[in-house]
Coordinates of C-alpha atoms in Angstrom, one line a residue:
X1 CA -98.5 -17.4 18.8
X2 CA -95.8 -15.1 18.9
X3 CA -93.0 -15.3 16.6
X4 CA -89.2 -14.9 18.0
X5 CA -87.7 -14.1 14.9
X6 CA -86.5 -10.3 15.7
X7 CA -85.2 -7.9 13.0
X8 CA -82.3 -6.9 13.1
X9 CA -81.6 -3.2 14.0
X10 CA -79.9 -1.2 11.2
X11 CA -77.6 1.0 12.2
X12 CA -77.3 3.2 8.5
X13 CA -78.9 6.5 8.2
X14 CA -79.6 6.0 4.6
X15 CA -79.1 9.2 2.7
X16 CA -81.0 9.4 -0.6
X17 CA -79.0 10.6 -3.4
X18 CA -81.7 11.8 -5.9
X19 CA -80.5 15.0 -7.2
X20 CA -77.3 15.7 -9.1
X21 CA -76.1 18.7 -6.8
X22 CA -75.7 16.3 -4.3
X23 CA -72.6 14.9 -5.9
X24 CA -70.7 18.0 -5.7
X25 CA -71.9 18.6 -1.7
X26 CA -70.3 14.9 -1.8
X27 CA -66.8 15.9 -2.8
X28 CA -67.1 19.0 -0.5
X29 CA -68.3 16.7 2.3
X30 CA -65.4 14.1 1.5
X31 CA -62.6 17.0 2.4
X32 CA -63.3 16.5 6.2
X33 CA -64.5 12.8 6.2
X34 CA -65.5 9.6 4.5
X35 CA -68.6 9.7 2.4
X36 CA -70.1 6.2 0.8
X37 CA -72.4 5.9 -1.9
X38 CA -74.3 2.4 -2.6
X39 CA -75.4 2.1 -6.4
X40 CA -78.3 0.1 -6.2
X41 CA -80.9 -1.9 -8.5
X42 CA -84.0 -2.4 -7.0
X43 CA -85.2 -5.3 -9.3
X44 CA -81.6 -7.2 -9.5
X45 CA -81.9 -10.2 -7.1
X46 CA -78.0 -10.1 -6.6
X47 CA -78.2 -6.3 -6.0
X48 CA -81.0 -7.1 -3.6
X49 CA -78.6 -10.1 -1.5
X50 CA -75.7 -7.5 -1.5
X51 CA -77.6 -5.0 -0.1
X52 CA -79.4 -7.1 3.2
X53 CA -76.0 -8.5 3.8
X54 CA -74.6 -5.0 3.9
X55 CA -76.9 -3.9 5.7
X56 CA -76.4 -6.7 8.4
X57 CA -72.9 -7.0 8.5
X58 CA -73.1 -2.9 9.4
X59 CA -72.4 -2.7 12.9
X60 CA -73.2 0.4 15.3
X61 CA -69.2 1.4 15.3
X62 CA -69.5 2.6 11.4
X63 CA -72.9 4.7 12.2
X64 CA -71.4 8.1 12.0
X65 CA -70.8 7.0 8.0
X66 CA -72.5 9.1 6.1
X67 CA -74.2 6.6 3.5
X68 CA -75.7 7.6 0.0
X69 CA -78.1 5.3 -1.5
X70 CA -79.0 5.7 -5.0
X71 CA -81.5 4.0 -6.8
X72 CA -80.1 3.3 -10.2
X73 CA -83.5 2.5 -11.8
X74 CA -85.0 6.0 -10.9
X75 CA -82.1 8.1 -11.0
X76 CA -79.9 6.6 -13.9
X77 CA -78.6 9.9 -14.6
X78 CA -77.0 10.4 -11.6
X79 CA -74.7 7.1 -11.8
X80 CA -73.7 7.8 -15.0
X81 CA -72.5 11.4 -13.7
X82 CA -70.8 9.4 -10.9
X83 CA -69.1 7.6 -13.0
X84 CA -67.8 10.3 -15.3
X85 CA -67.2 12.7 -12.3
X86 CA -65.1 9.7 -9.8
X87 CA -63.6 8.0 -13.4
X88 CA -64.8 4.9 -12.2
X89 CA -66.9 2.2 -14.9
X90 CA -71.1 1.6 -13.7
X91 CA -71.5 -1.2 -12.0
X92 CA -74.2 -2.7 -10.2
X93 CA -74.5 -2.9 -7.3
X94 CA -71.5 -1.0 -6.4
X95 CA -70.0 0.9 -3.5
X96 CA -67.6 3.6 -3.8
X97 CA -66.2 5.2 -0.6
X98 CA -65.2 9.1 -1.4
X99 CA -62.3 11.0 0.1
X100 CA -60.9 14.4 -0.6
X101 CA -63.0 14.6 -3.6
X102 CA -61.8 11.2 -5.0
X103 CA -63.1 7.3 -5.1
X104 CA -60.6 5.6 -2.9
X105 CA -62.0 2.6 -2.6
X106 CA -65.1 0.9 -5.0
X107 CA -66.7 -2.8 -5.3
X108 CA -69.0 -4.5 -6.7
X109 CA -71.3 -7.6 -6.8
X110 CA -70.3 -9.9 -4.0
X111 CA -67.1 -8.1 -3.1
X112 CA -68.9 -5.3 -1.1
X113 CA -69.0 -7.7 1.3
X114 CA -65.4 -7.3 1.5
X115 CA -64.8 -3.6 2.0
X116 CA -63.6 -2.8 5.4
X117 CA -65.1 0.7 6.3
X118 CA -63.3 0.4 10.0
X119 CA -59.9 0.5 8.3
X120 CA -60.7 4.1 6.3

């Protein structure tokens, strides 16, 4: 019997951020537009909720975002650097939405969920 439960479609083009050039191509990138990067602990269950719910709540209208996901557990270096470069304190999960070269917006935990990327 076929099941009716349909995934649905995710409309993030996951960008992987595994090297620490990438953070200075960020800032460059954040001159002309919005760049998001999702912090992210693959073995934290809260990190893991946060994440699907992002992910869900994502609707085809933000798709153009370009979205950064960094694994924290394989690239540890990285978020500390992003968190000395954007002067903002490691937490995890977090999001941190970039502009001109500068965090304007970050969360974490549970409040991702409340970061409207239509408003920036």
């Amino acid at each position: 019997m076929k099941s009716n439960t349909s995934k649905k479609e995710s409309f993030i083009n996951w960008i992987p951020l595994t090297d620490i050039k990438q953070l200075g191509e960020i800032k460059i990138q954040s001159e002309n537009e919005p760049i998001v990067i999702f912090k992210h602990s693959t073995r934290c269950g809260i990190s893991s909720m946060v994440i699907k719910r992002f992910e869900n709540s994502f609707d085809e209208e933000l798709k153009s975002f370009k979205m950064y996901y960094l694994d924290l557990l394989s690239y540890r270096e990285i978020s500390n650097e992003i968190a000395h470069s954007f002067h903002v304190i490691h937490q995890s999960p977090q999001l941190l939405v970039i502009e001109k070269g500068k965090v304007v917006t970050h969360a974490s935990h549970y409040d991702i969920g409340q970061v409207d990327l239509k408003k920036i």
